Every structure is written in C-alpha cells, then in structure tokens.
Coordinates of C-alpha atoms in Angstrom, one line a residue:
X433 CA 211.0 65.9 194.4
X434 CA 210.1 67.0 190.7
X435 CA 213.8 68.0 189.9
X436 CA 214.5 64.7 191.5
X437 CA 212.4 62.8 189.3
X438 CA 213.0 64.6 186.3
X439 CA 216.8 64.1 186.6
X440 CA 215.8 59.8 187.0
X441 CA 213.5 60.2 183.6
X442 CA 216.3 62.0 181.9
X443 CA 218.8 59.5 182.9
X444 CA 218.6 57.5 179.8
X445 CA 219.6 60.2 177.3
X446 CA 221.8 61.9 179.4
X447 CA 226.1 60.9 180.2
X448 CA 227.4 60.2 183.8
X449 CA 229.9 63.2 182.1
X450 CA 227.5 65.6 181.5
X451 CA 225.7 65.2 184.6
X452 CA 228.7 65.7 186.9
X453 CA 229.5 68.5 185.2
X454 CA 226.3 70.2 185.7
X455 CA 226.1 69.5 189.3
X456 CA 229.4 70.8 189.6
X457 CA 228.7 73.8 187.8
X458 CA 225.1 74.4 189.3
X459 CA 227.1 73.8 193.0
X460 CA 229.4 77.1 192.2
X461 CA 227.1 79.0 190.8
X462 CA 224.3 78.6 193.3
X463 CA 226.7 79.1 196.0
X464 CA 228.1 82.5 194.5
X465 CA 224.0 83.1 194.0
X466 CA 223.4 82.9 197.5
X467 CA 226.5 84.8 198.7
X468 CA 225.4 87.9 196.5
X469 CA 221.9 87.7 198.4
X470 CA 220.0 86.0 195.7
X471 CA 217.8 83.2 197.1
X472 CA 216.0 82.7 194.5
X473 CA 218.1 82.3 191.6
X474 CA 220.3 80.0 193.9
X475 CA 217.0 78.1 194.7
X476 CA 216.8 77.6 190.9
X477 CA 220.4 76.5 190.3
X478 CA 219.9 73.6 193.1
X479 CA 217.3 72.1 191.8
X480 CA 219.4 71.7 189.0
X481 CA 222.0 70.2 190.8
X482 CA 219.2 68.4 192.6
X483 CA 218.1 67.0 188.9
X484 CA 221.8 66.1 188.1
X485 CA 222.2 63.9 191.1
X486 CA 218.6 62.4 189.8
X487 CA 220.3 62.0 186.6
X488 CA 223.5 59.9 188.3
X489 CA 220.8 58.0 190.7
X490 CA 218.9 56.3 187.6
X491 CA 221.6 55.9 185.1
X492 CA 222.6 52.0 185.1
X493 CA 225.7 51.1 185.5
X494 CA 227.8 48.0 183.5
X495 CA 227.2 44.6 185.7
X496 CA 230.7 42.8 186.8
X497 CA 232.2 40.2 184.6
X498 CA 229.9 37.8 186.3
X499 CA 226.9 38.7 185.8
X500 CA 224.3 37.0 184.3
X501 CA 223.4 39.3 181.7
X502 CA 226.8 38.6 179.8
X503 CA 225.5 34.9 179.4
X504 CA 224.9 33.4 176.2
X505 CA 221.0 32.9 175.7
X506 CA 219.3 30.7 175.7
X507 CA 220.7 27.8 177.7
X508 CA 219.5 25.2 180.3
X509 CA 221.3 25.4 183.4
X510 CA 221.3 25.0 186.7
X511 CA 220.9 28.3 189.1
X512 CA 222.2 28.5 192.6
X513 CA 220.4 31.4 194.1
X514 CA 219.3 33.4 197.1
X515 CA 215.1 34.2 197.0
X516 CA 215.2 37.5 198.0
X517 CA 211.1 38.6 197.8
X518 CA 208.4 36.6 198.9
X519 CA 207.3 33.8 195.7
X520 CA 204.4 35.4 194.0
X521 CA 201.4 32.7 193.4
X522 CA 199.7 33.4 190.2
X523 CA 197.5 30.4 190.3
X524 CA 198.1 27.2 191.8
X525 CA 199.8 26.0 189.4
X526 CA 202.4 29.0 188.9
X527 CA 204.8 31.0 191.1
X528 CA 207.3 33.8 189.9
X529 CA 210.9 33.9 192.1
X530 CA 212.6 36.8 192.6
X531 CA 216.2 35.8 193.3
X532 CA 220.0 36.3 193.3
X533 CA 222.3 34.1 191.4
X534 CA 224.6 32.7 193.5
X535 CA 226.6 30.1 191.3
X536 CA 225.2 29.2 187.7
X537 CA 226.3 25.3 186.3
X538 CA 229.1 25.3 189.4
X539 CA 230.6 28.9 188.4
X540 CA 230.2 32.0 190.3
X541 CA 227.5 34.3 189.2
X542 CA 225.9 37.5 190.0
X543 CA 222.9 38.8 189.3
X544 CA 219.2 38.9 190.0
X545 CA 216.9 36.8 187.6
X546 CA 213.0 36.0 187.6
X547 CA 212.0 32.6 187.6
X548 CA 208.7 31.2 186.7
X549 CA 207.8 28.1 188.5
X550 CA 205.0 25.9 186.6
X551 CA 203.2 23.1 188.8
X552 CA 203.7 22.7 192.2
X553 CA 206.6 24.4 194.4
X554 CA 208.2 23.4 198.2
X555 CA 207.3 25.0 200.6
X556 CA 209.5 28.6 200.1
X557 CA 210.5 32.1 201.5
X558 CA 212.3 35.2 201.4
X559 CA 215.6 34.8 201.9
X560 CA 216.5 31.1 201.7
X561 CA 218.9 29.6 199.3
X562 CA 217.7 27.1 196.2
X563 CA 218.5 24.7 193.2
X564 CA 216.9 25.0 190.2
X565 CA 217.3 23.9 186.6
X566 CA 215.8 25.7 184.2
X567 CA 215.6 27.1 180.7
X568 CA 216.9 31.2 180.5
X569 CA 216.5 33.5 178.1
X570 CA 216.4 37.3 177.6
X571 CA 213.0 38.0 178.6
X572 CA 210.7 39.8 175.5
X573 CA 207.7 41.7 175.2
X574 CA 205.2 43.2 172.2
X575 CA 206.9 44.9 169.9
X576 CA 204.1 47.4 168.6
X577 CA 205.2 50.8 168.9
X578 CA 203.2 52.7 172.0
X579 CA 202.3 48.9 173.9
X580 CA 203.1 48.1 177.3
X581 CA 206.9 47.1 177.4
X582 CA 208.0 44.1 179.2
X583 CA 211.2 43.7 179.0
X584 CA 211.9 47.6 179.7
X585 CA 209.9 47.1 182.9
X586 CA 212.0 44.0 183.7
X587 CA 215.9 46.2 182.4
X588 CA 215.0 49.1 184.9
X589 CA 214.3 47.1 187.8
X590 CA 218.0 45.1 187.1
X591 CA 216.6 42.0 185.5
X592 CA 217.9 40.9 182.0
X593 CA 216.9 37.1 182.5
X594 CA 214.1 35.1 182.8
X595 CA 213.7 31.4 182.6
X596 CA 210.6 29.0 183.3
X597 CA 211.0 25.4 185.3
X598 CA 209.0 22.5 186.4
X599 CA 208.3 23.1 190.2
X600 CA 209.4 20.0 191.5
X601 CA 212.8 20.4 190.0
X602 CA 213.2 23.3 193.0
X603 CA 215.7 22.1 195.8
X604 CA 215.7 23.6 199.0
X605 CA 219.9 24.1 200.0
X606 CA 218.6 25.3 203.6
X607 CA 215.6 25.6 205.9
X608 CA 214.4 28.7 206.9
X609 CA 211.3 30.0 208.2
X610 CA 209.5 32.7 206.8
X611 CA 209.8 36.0 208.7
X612 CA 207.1 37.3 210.9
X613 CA 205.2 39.3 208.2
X614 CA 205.2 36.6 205.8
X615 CA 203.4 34.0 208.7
X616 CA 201.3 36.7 210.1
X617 CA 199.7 37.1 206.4
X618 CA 199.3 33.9 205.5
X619 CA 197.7 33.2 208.9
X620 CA 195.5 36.1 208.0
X621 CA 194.8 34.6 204.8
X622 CA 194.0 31.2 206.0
X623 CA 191.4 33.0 209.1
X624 CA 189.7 34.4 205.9
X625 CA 189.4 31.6 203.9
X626 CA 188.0 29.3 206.9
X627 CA 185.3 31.7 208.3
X628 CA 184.3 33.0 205.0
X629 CA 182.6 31.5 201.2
X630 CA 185.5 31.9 198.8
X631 CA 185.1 34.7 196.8
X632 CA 184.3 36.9 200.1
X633 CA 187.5 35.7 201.7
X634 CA 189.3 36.5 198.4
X635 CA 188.0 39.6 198.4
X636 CA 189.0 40.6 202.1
X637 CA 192.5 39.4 201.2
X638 CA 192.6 42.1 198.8
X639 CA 191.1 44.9 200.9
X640 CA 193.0 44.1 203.5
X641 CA 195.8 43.2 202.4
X642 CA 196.3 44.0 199.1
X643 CA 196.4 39.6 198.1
X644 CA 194.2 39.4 194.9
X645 CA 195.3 36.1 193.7
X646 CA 192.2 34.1 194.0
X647 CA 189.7 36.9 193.5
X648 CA 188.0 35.4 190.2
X649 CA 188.6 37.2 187.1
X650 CA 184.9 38.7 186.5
X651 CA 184.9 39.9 189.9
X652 CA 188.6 41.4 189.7
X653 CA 187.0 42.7 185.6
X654 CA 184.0 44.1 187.6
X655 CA 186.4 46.2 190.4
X656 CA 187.7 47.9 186.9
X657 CA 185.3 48.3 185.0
X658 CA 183.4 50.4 187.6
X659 CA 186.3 52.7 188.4
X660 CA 187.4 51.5 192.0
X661 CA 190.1 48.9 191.9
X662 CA 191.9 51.2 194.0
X663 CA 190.5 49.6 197.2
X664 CA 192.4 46.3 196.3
X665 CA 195.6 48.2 196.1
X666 CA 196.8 49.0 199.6
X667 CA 197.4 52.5 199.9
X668 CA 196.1 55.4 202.0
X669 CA 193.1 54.6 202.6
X670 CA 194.4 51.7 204.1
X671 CA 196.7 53.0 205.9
X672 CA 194.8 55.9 207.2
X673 CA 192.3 53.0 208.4
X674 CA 194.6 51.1 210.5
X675 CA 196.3 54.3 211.9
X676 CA 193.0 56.2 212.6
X677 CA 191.2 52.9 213.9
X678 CA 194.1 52.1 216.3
X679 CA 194.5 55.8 217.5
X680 CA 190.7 56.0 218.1
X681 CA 190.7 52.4 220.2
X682 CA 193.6 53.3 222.9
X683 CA 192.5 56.6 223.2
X684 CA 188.6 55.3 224.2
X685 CA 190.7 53.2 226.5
X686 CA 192.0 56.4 228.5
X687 CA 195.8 55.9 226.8
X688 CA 197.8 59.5 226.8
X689 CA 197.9 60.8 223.6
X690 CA 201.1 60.4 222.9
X691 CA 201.1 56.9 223.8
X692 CA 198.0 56.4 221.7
X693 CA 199.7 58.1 219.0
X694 CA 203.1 55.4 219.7
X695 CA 201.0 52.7 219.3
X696 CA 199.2 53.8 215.9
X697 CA 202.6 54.9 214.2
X698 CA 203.9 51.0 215.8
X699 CA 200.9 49.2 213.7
X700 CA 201.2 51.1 210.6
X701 CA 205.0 50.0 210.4
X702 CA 203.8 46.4 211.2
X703 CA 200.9 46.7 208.8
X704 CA 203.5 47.9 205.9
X705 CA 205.4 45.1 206.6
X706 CA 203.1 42.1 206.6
X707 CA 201.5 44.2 203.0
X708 CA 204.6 44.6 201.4
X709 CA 206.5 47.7 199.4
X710 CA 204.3 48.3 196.9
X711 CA 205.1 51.7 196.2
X712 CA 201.5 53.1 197.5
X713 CA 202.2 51.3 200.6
X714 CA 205.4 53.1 201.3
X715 CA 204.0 56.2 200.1
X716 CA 201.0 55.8 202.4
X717 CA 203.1 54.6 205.3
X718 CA 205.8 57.6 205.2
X719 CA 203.0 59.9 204.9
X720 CA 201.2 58.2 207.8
X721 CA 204.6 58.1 210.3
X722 CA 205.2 62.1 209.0
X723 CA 201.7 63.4 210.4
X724 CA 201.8 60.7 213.5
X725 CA 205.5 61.9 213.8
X726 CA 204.0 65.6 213.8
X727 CA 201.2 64.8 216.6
X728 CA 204.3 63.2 218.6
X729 CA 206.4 66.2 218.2
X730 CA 202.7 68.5 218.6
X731 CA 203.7 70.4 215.3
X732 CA 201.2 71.1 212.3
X733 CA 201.7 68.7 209.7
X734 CA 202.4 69.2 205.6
X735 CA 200.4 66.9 203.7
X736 CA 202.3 68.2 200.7
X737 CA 205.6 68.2 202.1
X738 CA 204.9 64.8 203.5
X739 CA 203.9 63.9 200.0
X740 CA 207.3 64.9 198.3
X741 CA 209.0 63.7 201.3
X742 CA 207.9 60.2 200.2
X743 CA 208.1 60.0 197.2
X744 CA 212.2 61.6 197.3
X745 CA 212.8 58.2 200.0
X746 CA 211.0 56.3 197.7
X747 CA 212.9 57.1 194.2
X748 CA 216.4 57.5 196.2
X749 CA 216.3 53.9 196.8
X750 CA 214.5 52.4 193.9
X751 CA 214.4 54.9 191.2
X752 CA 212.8 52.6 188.4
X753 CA 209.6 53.2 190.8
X754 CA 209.3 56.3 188.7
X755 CA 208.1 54.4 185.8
X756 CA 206.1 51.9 187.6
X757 CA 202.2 52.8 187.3
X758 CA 201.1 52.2 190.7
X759 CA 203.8 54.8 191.6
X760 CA 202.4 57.2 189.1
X761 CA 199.0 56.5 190.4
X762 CA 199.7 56.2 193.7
X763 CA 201.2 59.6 193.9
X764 CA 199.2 61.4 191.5
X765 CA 195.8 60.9 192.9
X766 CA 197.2 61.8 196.6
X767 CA 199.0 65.1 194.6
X768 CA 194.8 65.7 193.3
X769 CA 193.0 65.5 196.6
X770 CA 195.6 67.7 198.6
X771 CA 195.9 70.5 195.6
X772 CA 192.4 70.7 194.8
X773 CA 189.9 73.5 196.9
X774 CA 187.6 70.9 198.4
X775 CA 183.9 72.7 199.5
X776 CA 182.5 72.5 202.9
X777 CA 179.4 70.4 202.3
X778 CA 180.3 66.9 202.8
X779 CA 178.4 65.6 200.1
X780 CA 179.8 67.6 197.6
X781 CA 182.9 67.3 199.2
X782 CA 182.8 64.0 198.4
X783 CA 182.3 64.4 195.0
X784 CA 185.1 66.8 194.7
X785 CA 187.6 64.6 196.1
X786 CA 187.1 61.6 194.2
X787 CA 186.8 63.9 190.8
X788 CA 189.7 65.4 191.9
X789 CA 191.3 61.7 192.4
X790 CA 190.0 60.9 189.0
X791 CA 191.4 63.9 186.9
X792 CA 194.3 63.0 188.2
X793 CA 194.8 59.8 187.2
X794 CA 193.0 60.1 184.1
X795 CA 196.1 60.9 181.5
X796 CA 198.6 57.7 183.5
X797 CA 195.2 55.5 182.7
X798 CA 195.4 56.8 179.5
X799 CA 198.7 56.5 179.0
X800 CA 199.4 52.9 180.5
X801 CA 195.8 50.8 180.1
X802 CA 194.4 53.0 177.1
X803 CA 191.4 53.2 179.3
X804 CA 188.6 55.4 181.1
X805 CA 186.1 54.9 183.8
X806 CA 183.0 57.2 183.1
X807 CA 181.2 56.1 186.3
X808 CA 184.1 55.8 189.2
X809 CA 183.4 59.4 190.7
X810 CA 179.9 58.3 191.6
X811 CA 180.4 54.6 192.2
X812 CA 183.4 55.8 194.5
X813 CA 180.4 57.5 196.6
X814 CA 178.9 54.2 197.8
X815 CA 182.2 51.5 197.3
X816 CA 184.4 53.5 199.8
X817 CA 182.3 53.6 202.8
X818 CA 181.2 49.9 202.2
X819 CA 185.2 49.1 201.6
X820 CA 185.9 51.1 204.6
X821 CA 183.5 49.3 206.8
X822 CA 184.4 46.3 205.8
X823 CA 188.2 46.2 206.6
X824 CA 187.7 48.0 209.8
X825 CA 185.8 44.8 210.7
X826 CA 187.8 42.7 208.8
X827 CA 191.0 43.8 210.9
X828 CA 189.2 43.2 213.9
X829 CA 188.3 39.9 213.2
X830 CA 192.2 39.4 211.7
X831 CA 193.2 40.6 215.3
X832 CA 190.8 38.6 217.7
X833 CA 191.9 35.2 216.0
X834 CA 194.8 35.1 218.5
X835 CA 192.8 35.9 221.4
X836 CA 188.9 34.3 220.6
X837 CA 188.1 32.3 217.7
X838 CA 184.3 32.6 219.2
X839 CA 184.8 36.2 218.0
X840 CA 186.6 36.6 215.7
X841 CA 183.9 34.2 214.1
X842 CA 181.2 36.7 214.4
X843 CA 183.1 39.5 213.1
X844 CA 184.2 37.4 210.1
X845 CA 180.1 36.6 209.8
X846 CA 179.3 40.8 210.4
X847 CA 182.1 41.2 207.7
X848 CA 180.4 39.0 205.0
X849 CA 177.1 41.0 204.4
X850 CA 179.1 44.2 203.9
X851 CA 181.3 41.8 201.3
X852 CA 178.1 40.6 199.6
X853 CA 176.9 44.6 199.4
X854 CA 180.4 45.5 197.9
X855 CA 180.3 43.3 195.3
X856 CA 176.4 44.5 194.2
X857 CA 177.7 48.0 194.4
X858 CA 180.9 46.9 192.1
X859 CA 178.7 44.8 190.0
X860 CA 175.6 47.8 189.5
X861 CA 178.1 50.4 188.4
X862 CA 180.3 48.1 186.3
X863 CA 177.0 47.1 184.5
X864 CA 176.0 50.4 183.0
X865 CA 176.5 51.2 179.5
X866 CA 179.9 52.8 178.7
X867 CA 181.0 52.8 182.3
X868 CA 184.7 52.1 180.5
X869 CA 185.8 53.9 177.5
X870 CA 188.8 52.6 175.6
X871 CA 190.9 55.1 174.1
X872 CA 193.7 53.2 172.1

C-alpha cells in the first residue's frame, strides 16, 4: 500500500518511460532474487515494481481531441451532459453538478466539468441527461505560495472546467428517478426534519449520514473548534455502529451466527450506499466487510492488513484520493489507533486512543487547515458516547418510519435530548480559551 502510494505521489515528476522501465527491470531482478533463495531482497525489488505501476496508475494521460479541456476559455455555451454524482446543495440557493459532456453548442464533446447552479434547480439525479447554458472557464484558485490549491484539487480528479448558470436555465432531456440510495436518504432526511427542531434534525443528518448542509455555521465552527468534527464525517465509527448494532439485534433474536453476521455485512453495503464514497466511508466499509468476511469464513482478522487492503482498492480506482484530506485523515487516524500499545484500563484507554487518533492527524491538520485542537483528546471523552448514542437511536427511528410512525416518533423525541447534550458538550469545549491554535 505505501509503495503503492508513493509511486501515485511521484507520478507527476516521473515519465510513463522511466517508469516502465523500472518495473521491467525490478520484474527480472526480483525474479532472479527469489530463484537464488533471497526473499527478502526480492521482497524489496517488488515493491519497487509495485511503486512503478503506482507511478503509471496516477500519471494523467492527454484527453481526446474532443475534450473539453482543448476549448477556448472563456465562452458561453450550451452543455449537453450526463449528471453522473448526486447534485450537491450548498444552500438553497446553490447546487454544484458533477457531469459528463455529451455534446457542447451541437458538437460532440467529452469530458467531465463542474457546474455551479445559482437559484433554484428541477428536480435532478444521478445519472440523467441535461441542457444547460452556461458561462465556462478554467477554474482558479489563490495564488499564494503554501495555500490550499483549487484548481490542482479540481486537475487531479479530471476536471479542467468549471462554469456557473442560472438554475432555471437547467432542462431535463429525460426523466429518471433517483436510485434507491438517493430516495432512501432523502426520506431519511425529511423523517428528521419533521419529528425534529431544525438544527437537531440537521445535526442527525450529519451523524448519521454524513449531510451537513443545513447545520448552521456556528454550530458546524463549534464541532471544529472543539476538536470532534470527525463524527459528522461518516467513517468508522459509523460503520462499526451500524454493523455492531445490527449483528447484536439478530443475534438477541436467536439468528445463527453466520446468518447474523450475513445480515450485518448486507446493511453496511446498503448503509455505504445511501452515505456515499467519501473515501472514509469506503475505507470504513472495506474494513467492516474484511473482519465480517473473517467471522463468515471463522478466521482471525488483520485490522492492519484490512487497513492497507483498503486503502490499495481505494487508490487503484481513484488515485487522486491520495491527495484528498479526508483520505489522509481518514486513514491516518485508523493507521494511529491500530499501531499504538493501548493500556488495559478503559479509561485510560480511552485517552490513549483518541491521543493516539490526534497525533496522527496532527501534521495533515497542520499541513492542510494550518490548524490545532488543544482540547479534542478530552472533549472526544464525553462527544463520542453522546454521538454514539445518539445515532444508534437515530437509526432506529430512521428504520421504524416504514413500519410505525407512532414509534418512530418517540425515538426521534428520545433522540433529541441526547442532540441538545451534544451540542452543550460541543459548545463547553469549543468555548475554552485556546481550544484551537493556528499555526500558519
């Protein structure tokens, strides 16, 4: 996984040549290596071939004559295109599109661009075709050496246009409902928003399901500030909720263990997919489906392989994760708990693993928000139980809206006191002095 990744960072200085050549050359030699009984030298000359074809994986290669980046900029035109992720809602009155260009002022175009929508939009969803006219240009970022780079971001994820229209100027070219995951959250959502105040159904969305766009901005400034907005990013200890909850239900109910084990591994793939692939949802999901896939297979499970495993599946398919921060994070804290020596005492256990989380994470906070929490250890001690307790009865009352809106009613009003006692937790720690430290 490290050679891996190493080859994908060195991809931009290094030649499609000179990597072919070394995985050529580190293929011979390791293979001669292992034929004169020398594992570990051959070990060493793989990973170099492993880093080579990392190398090959993240290099970028020249679009088609077609595609979009080989337009002149800026224009006004209009885009024929395929939505290809689920329209992101930064307010009400803005959405960003993810979509392939289709045909571009009547002539065939490839290409993906990203679109930003300003008023309001149709009714739209992943995978359905649209009209649009709008203004594109390369997209830009801050130009001070060291600062967050937005167009880089945009380049390795194979975007090089951006363009902004009016929302109404949007035409739907077919109908299509969304998919399952796409209703089932937005169901979820709406179950939220009717048995709970606002800002409590805001924040369920985003323990639950990762949906921050209508926590309000001093709550979402509180969550950092004290060191835990973690728990609004779905990730393991998400995951590890769903999978432990539903393993724990059908196996009071008397269910065989594998069965119970089936039916866990079933709701984390389900759960994944109504979240979405954030990268610490598929590296908390390919984690979760290794160790369930272990109990299945009654074979002692690697945490650390498990770990690597992921994040080798994850960078084979989308290698510009490797420079995404919530991949960095993601991977880095889960890399902290499982190498550090954790004590026995469970408080201090405790402690240890979310210091252990913290160091880290501490240089990719550093590095990417120019930031440090001085009080997340400790205010990690009372926001993850309350976090945990509240989207264990969150997904229960998510789950017995189908069946019982009587119930699901009084979980929704059980969830809201542990909501209100989030918040003051979030809000305590974020208030003390120097509980962020800006490093610039």
């Amino acid at each position: 996984a490290v050679a891996f990744g190493g080859g994908i960072a060195a991809a931009p200085v290094a030649t499609g040549l000179v990597a072919w050549t070394a995985w050529a050359a580190a293929v011979t030699l390791g293979g001669a290596l292992l034929a004169l009984a020398r594992p570990a030298a051959a070990t060493a000359v793989t990973l170099l071939a492993v880093g080579a074809v990392g190398v090959l994986r993240g290099s970028t290669p020249p679009g088609p004559p077609d595609h979009v980046s080989r337009l002149a900029l800026p224009r006004v035109a209009r885009v024929e295109a395929l939505v290809v992720d689920e329209p992101m809602r930064w307010s009400a009155e803005r959405t960003r599109l993810l979509v392939e260009v289709d045909r571009l002022d009547g002539e065939p175009r490839s290409g993906a661009m990203q679109l930003t929508a300003y008023g309001l939009t149709p009714p739209l969803a992943a995978g359905q075709r649209i009209a649009i006219e709008a203004r594109l240009d390369r997209p830009l970022g801050f130009r001070n050496p060291g600062t967050y780079d937005y167009a880089a971001r945009l380049f390795r994820h194979g975007i090089t246009v951006v363009g902004t229209a009016r929302g109404e100027r949007i035409t739907a070219l077919d109908d299509r409902d969304p998919a399952w995951p796409t209703r089932f959250k937005h169901e979820a959502v709406g179950a939220m928003r009717q048995a709970l105040p606002p800002v409590s159904a805001a924040l369920l969305a985003g323990l639950l399901l990762g949906d921050r766009t209508d926590l309000p901005p001093d709550v979402d400034r509180a969550f950092r500030r004290a060191g835990v907005y973690h728990i609004l990013a779905v990730s393991g200890f998400n995951v590890a909720l769903v999978a432990s909850t539903v393993w724990a239900l059908l196996a009071l109910a008397r269910a065989p263990r594998r069965l119970a084990t089936l039916g866990a591994l079933a709701v984390v793939v389900g759960f994944a997919a109504v979240v979405g692939g954030q990268p610490s949802v598929l590296r908390a999901t390919l984690m979760a489906v290794l160790v369930l896939a272990a109990l299945l297979l009654e074979r002692e499970a690697s945490v650390l392989n498990g770990l690597a495993l992921a994040a080798v599946a994850i960078l084979a398919v989308r290698p510009a994760e490797l420079h995404d921060p919530g991949f960095q994070l993601s991977f880095a804290a889960t890399a902290g708990i499982v190498l550090a020596p954790l004590p026995r005492h469970r408080l201090i256990a405790a402690v240890a693993v979310s210091a252990a989380a913290q160091l880290a994470v501490l240089p990719i906070s550093l590095a990417h928000f120019n930031q440090l929490s001085t009080i997340g250890i400790l205010a990690n001690l009372v926001v993850v139980p309350l976090a945990g307790l509240a989207t264990v009865l969150g997904l229960f009352a998510v789950a017995a809206g189908p069946v019982s809106a009587t119930i699901a009613g009084w979980l929704f009003a059980a969830t809201w006191p542990v909501l209100l006692a989030l918040r003051g937790a979030v809000a305590a720690a974020a208030a003390v002095p120097g509980a962020v430290v800006h490093g610039p």
